Coordinates of C-alpha atoms in Angstrom, one line a residue:
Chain A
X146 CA 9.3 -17.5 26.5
X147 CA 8.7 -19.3 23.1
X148 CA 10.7 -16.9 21.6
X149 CA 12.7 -18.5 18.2
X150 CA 15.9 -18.7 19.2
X151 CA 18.1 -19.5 15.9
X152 CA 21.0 -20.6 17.3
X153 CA 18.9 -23.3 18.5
X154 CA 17.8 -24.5 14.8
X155 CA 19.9 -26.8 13.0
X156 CA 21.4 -25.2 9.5
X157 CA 21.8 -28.3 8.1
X158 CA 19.5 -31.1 6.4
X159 CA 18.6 -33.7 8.9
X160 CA 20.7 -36.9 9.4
X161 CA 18.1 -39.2 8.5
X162 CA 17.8 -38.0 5.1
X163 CA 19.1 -39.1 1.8
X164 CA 20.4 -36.7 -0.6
X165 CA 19.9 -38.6 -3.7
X166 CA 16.2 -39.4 -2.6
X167 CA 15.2 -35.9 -1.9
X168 CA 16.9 -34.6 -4.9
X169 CA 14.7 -37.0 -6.7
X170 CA 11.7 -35.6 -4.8
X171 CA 12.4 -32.4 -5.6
X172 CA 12.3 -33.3 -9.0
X173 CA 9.0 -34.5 -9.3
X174 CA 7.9 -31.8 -7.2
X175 CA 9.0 -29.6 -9.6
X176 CA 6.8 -31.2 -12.6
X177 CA 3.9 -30.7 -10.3
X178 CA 4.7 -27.3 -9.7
X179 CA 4.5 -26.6 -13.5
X180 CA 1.2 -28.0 -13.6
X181 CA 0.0 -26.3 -10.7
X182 CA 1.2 -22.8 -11.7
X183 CA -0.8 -23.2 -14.7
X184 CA -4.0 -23.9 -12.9
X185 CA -3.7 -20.6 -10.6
X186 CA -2.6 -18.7 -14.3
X187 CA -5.7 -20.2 -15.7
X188 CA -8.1 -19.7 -12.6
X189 CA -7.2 -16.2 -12.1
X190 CA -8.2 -16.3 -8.8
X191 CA -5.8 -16.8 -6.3
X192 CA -2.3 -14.6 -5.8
X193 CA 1.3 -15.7 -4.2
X194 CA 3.7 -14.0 -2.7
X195 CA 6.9 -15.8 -1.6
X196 CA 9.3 -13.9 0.6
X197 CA 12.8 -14.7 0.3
X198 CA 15.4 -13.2 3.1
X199 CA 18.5 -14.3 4.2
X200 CA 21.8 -13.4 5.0
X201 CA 24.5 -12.6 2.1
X202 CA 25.2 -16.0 0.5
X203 CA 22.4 -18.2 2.0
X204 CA 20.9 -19.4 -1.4
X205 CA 17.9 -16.6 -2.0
X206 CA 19.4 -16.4 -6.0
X207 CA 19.9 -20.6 -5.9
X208 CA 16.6 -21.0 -4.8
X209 CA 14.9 -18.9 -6.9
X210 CA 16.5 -20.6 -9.7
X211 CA 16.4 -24.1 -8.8
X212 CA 12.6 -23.7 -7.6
X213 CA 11.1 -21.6 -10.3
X214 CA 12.5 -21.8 -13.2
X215 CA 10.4 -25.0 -14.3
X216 CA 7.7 -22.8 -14.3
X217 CA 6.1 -20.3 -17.0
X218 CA 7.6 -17.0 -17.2
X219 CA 4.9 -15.9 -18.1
X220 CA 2.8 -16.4 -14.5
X221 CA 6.3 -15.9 -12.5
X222 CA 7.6 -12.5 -11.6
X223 CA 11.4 -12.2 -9.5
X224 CA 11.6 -8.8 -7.8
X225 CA 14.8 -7.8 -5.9
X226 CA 14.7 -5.0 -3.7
X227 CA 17.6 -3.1 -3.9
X228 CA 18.9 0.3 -2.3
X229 CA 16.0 2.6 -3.0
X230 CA 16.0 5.4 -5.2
X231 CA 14.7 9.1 -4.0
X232 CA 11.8 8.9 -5.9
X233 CA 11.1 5.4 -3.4
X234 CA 12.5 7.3 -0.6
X235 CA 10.1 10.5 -0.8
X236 CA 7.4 7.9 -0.2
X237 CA 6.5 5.6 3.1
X238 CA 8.8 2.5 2.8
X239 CA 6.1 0.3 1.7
X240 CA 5.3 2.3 -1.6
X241 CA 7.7 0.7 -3.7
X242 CA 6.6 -2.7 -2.3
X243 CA 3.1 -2.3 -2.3
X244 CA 3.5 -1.6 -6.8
X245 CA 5.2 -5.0 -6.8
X246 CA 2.8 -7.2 -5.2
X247 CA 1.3 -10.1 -7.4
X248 CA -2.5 -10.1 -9.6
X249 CA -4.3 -12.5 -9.6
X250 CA -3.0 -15.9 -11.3
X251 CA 0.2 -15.0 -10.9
X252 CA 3.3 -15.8 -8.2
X253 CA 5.6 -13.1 -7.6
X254 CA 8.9 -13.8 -5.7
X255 CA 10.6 -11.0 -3.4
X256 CA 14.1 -11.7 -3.6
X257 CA 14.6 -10.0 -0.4
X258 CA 11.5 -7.2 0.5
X259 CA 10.3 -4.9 2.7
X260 CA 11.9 -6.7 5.7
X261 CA 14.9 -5.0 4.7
X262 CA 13.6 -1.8 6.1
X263 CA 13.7 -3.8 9.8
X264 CA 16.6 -5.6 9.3
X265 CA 20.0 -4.0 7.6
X266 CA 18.0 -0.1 9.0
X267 CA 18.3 -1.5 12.2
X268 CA 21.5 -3.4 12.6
X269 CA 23.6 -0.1 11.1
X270 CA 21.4 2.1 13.7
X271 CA 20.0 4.2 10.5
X272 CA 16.8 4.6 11.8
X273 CA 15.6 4.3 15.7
X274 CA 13.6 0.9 17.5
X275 CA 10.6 3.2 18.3
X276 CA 10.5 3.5 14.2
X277 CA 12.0 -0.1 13.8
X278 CA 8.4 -1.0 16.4
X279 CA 6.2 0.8 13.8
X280 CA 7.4 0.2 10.7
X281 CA 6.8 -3.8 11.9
X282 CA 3.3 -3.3 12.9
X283 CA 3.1 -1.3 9.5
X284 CA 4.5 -4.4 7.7
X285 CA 1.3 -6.6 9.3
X286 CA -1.1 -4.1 8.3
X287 CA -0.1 -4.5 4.8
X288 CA 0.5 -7.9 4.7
X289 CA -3.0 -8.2 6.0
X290 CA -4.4 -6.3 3.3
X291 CA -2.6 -8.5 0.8
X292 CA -4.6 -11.7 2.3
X293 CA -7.9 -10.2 3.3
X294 CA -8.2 -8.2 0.1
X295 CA -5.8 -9.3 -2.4
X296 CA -6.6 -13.1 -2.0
X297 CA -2.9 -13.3 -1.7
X298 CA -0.8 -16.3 -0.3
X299 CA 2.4 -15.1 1.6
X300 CA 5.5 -17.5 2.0
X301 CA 7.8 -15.9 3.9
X302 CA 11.0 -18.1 4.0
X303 CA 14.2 -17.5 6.0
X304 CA 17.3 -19.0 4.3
X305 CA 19.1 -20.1 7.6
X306 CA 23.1 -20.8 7.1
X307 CA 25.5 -21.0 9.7
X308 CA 28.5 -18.1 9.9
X309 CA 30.8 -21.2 9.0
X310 CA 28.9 -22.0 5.8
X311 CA 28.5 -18.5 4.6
X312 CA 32.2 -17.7 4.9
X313 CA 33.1 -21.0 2.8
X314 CA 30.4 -19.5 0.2
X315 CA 31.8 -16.0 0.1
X316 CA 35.4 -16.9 0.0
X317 CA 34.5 -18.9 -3.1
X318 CA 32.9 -15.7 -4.9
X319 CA 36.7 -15.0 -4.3
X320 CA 38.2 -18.0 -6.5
X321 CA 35.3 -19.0 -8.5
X322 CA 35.4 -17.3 -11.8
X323 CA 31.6 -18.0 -12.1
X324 CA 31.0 -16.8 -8.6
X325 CA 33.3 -13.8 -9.5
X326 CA 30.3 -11.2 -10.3
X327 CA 28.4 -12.0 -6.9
X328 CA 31.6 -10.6 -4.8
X329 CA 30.5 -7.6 -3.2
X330 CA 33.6 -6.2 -0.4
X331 CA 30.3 -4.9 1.3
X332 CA 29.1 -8.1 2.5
X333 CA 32.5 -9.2 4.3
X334 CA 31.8 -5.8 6.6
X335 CA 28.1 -6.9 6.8
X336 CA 29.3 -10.8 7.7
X337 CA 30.8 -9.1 10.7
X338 CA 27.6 -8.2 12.0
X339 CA 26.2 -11.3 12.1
X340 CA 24.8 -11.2 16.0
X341 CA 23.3 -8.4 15.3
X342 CA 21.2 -9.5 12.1
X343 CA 20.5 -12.6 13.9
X344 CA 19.4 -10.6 16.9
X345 CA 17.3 -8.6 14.3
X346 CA 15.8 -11.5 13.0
X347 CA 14.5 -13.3 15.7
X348 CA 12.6 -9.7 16.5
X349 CA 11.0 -10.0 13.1
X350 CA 9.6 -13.6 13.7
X351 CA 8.5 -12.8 16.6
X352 CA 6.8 -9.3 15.7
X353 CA 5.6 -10.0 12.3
X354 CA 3.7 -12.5 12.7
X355 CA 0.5 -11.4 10.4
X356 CA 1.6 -14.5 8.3
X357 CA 4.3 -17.1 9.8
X358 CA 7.8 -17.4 9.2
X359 CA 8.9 -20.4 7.7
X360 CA 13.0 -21.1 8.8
X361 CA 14.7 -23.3 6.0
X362 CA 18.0 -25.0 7.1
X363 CA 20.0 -24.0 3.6
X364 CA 23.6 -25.2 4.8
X365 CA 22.5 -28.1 2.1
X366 CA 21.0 -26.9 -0.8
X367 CA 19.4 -29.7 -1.7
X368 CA 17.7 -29.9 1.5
X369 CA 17.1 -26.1 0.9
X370 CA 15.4 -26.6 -2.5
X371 CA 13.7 -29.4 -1.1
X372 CA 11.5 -27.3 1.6
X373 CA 11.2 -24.3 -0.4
X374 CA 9.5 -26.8 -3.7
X375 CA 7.0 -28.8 -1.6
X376 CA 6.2 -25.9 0.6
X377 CA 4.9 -24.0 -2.5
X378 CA 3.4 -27.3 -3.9
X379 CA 1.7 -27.7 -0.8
X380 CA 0.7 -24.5 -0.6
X381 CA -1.2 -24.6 -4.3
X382 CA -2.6 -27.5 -3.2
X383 CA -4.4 -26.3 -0.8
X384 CA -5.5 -23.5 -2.7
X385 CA -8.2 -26.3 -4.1
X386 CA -7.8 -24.2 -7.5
X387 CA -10.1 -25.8 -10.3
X388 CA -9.9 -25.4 -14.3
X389 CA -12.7 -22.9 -15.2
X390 CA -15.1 -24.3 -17.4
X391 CA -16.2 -22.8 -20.8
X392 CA -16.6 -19.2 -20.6
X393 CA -19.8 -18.2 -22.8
Chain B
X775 CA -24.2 8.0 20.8
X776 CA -21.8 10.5 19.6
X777 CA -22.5 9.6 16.0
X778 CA -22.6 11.8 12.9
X779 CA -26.0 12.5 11.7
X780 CA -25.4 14.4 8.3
X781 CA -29.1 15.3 8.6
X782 CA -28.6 17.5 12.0
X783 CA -25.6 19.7 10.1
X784 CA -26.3 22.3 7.2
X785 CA -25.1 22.3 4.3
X786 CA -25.2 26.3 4.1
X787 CA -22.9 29.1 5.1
X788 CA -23.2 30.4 8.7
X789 CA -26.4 33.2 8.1
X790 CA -24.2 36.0 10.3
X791 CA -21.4 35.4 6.9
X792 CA -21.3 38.3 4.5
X793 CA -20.6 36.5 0.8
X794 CA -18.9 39.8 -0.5
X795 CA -16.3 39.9 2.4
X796 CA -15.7 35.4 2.9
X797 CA -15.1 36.1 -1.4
X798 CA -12.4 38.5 -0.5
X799 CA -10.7 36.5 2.2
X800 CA -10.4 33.4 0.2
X801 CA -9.0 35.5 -2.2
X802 CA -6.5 36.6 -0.3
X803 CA -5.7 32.7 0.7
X804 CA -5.2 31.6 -2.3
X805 CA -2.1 34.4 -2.8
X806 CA -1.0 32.5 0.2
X807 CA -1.1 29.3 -0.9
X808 CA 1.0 30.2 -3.8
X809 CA 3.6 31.0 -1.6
X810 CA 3.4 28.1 0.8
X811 CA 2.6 25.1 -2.3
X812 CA 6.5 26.5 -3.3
X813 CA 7.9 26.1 0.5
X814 CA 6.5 22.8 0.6
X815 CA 8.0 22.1 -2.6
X816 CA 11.1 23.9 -1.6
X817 CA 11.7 21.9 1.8
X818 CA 10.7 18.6 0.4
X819 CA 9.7 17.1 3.8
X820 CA 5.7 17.2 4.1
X821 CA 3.4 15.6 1.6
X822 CA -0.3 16.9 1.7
X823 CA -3.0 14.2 0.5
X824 CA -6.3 15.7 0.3
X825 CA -9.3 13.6 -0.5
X826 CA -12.8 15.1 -1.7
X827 CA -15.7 13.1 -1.3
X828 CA -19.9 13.9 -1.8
X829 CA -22.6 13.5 -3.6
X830 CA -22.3 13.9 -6.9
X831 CA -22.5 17.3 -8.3
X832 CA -21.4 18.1 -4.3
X833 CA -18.7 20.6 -6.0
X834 CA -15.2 18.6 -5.7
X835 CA -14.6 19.7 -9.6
X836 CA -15.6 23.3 -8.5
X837 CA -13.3 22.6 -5.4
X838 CA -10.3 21.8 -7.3
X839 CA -10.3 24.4 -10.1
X840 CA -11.1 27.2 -7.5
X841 CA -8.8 26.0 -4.5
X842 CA -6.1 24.6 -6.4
X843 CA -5.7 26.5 -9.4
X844 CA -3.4 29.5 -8.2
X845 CA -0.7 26.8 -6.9
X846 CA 2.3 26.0 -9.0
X847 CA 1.1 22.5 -11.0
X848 CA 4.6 21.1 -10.8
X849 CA 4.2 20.4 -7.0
X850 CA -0.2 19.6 -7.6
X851 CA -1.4 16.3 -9.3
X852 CA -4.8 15.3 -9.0
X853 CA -6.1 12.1 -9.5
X854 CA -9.7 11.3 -10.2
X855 CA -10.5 7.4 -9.4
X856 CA -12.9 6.5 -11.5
X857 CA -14.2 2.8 -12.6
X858 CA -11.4 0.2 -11.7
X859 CA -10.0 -1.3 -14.7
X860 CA -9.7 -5.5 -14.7
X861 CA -5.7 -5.1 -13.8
X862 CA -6.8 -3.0 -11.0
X863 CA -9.3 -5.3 -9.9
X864 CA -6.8 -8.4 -9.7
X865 CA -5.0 -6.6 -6.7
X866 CA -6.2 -5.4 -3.3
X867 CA -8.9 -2.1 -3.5
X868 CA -5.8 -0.3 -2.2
X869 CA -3.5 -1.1 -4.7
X870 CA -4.0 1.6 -7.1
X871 CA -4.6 3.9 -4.8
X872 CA -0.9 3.8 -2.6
X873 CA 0.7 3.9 -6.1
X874 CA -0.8 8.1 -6.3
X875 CA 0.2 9.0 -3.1
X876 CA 2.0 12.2 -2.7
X877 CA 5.7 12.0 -2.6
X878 CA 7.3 14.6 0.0
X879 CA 7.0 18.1 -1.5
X880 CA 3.8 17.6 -3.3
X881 CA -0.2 18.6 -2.9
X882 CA -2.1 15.6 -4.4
X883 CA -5.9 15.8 -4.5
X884 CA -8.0 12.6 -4.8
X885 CA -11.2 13.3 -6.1
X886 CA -12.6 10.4 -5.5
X887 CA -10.3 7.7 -3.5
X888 CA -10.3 4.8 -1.7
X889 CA -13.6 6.2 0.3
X890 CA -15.6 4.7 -3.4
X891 CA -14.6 1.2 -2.0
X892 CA -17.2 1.2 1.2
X893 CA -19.5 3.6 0.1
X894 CA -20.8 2.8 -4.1
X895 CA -20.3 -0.9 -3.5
X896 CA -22.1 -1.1 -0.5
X897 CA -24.8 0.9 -1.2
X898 CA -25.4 -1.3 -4.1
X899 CA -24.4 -4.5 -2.0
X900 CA -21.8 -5.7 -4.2
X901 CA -20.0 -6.3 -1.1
X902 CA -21.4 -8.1 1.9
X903 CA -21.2 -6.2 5.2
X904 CA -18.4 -8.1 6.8
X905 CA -16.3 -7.4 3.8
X906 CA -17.1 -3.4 4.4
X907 CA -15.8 -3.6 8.0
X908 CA -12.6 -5.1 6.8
X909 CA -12.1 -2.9 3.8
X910 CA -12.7 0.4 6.7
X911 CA -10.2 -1.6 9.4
X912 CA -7.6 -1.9 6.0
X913 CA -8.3 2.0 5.0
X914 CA -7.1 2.7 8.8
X915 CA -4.6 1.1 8.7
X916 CA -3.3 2.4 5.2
X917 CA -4.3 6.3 6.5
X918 CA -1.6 5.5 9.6
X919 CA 0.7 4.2 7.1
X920 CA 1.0 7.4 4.9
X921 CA 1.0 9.5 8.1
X922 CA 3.6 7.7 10.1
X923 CA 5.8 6.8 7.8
X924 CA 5.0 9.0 4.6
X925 CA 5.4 11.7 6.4
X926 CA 1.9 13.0 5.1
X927 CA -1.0 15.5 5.9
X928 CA -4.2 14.0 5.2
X929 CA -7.3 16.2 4.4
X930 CA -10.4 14.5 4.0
X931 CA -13.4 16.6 3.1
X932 CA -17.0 15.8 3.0
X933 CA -18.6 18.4 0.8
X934 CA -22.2 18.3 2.4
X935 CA -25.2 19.1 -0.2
X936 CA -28.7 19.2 0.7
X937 CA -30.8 16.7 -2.1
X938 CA -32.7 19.8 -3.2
X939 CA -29.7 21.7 -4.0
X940 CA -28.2 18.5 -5.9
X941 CA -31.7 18.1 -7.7
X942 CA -30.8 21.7 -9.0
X943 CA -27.6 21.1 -10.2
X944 CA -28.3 18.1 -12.1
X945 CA -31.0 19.6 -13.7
X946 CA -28.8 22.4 -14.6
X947 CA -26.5 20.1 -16.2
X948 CA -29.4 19.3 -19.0
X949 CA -29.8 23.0 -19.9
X950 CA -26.6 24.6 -19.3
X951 CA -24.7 23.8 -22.9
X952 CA -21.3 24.7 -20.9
X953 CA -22.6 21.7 -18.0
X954 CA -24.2 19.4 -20.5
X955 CA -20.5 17.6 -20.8
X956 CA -21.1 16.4 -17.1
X957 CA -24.5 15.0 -17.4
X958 CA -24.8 11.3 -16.4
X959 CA -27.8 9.4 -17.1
X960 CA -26.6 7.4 -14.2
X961 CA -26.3 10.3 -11.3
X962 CA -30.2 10.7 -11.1
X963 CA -30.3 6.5 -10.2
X964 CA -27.9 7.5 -7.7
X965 CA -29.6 10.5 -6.1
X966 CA -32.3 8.3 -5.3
X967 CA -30.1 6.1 -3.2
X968 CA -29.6 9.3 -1.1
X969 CA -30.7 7.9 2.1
X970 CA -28.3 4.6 2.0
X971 CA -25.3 6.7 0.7
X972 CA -26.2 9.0 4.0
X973 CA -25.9 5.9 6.3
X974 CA -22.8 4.8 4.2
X975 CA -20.9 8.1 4.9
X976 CA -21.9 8.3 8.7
X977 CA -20.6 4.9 9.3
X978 CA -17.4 6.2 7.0
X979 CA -17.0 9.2 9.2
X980 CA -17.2 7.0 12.5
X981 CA -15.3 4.2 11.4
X982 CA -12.4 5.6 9.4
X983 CA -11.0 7.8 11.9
X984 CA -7.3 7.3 11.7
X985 CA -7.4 10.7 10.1
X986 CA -10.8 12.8 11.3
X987 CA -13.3 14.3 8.3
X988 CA -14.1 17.7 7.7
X989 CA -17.7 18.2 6.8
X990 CA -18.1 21.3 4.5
X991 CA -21.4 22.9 4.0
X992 CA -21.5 22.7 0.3
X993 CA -24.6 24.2 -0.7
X994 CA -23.1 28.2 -1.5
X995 CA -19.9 27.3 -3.4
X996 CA -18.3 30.5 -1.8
X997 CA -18.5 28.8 1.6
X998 CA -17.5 25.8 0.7
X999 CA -14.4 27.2 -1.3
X1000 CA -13.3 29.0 1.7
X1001 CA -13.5 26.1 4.0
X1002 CA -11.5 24.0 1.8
X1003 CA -8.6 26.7 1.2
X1004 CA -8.7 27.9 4.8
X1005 CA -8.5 24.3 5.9
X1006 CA -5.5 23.8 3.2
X1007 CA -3.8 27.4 4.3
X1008 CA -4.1 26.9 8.0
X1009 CA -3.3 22.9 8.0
X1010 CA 0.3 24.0 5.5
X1011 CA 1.0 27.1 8.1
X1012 CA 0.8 24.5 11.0
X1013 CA 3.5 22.4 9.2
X1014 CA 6.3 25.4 10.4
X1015 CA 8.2 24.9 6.7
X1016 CA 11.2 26.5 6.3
X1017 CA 13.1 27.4 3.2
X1018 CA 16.1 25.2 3.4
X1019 CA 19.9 27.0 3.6
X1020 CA 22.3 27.3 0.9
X1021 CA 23.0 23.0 0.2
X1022 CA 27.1 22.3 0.1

């Protein structure tokens, strides 16, 4: 079976690399990415989506503001999915998503998403796998529509830390005045069910595979940063977006 | 073939009908719906999306005010798509409409919908073929989406005019100062595209199937108003609602 197996993928940054270099990579990836979200504003053509998910503590915040925040506000959007509210609830669980999805010209960035409703639904048994099976086939549907018909790009990264790394990184919301605000007793119970969300994952690379997963090693988050800036610069790239001329 | 032809099926009322006594009945269906609107509002568990679609000056106005008007408006909204605006148009063609979707509890008629999107623009060939498929394959999918997982009734109804009987009506709307409001310089273009919008709605009714049509003879407006409540009445009966106990 090729099926992703994540304790088989390596958390960390690989050996061979430099930390300084990258970072300085990153950097200049970063000035291009300013350039190039101003082509896509000013083309109006093209949209992108980028999919963050991960488990509690594995960077989705750090990334986010490390990777975009050289970029105009004005053409960047941050959504975080949070509990939903009855009004979302009285609706099918891709409602509430579906209103947040990026125009054209702009990037929009799920800080975690939809895969929510097949991930922490599951692993707490709140809803059953025959429902879990259909809302992931739903999920390709619609993120079909998005590409076909929304001339949407998705990114869907997974922010993959170890259980050692993510205990470090909560213990410090602990002792870290700064960190304080991000302590949530919540996420020490969910911690605990880490098999189970791991378990959970691999199912949703494997089944939602309308657009691929990409699996970011973010024990090292400069390694993290690293992937998540040049795979969106590569991605806009490709896009072959040009300047439109003068519009009589 | 098993294919639709809108040409083999009438657009009148059954001949062995008596008007007087079909008048009474509907009547009588409407005090029903009254009553079963407010248990579907009361339960909160059901959402009813019904979608009118014809020709224009078919009767989806007449439709609404006469069907829908004895129901509580609290738990009816209808929303009339009409020209997408340039916001709309920088997302998928679906975009706008999941955001009017019924939330459980409520009747919301579409007159107009998503249906515009492979019948208007193809006729016209703003959209190539190809594109039309995929648009019907997405509208599928989307239909199976509310259903599934939105926990919604989907009524789609075709209301079925001959051209002579839309020739009257539009001419009627040039004479009739309480009709003149509705007159459209733009609607007699369109009746001469009769024939293509024909083709466009068989290929509708035999490719978006997720959720079967209901073709309503639409010539003798007390037909087609029964159809449409009856329909409504028997689909909301079917739905076994019960008023929910005393809530600790």
């Amino acid at each position: 079976m090729s099926k992703i197996k994540l304790a088989d993928i390596s958390t960390t940054a690989p050996k061979k690399l430099e930390k300084d270099k990258i970072k300085e990579l990153t950097t200049q990836i970063r000035t291009e990415l300013d350039e190039l979200q101003n082509l896509l504003f000013a083309e109006h053509k093209h949209a992108i989506l980028v999919v963050l998910q991960g488990m509690d503590a594995s960077g989705k915040d750090g990334a986010i503001r490390s990777v975009m925040s050289t970029m105009n506000p004005e053409g960047v959007d941050v959504k975080a999915f949070k509990v939903p509210t009855q009004a979302e609830l009285d609706h099918d669980f891709l409602w509430r998503v579906h209103q947040q999805v990026p125009s054209k010209g702009m990037i929009m960035v799920f800080n975690r998403s939809h895969y929510e409703d097949v991930l922490v639904q599951r692993v707490h048994k709140w809803v059953d796998d025959k429902t879990i099976q259909k809302r992931m086939s739903a999920i390709n549907d619609f993120e079909r529509l998005l590409t076909v018909h929304g001339n949407t790009t998705i990114l869907k990264f997974y922010l993959h830390v170890s259980p050692e790394e993510q205990a470090i990184r909560l213990q410090e919301r602990t002792s870290n005045p700064k960190k304080m605000w991000k302590y949530n007793k919540g996420d020490l119970v969910e911690a605990k069910l880490w098999k189970k969300y791991r378990k959970a994952y691999e199912d949703v690379f494997e089944c939602c595979d309308e657009v691929p997963w990409i699996i970011v090693p973010a024990d090292d988050n400069w390694y993290k940063e690293y992937v998540v800036a040049k795979t969106l610069r590569d991605t806009l790239l490709s896009l072959k977006m040009k300047y439109p001329a003068l519009n009589d």
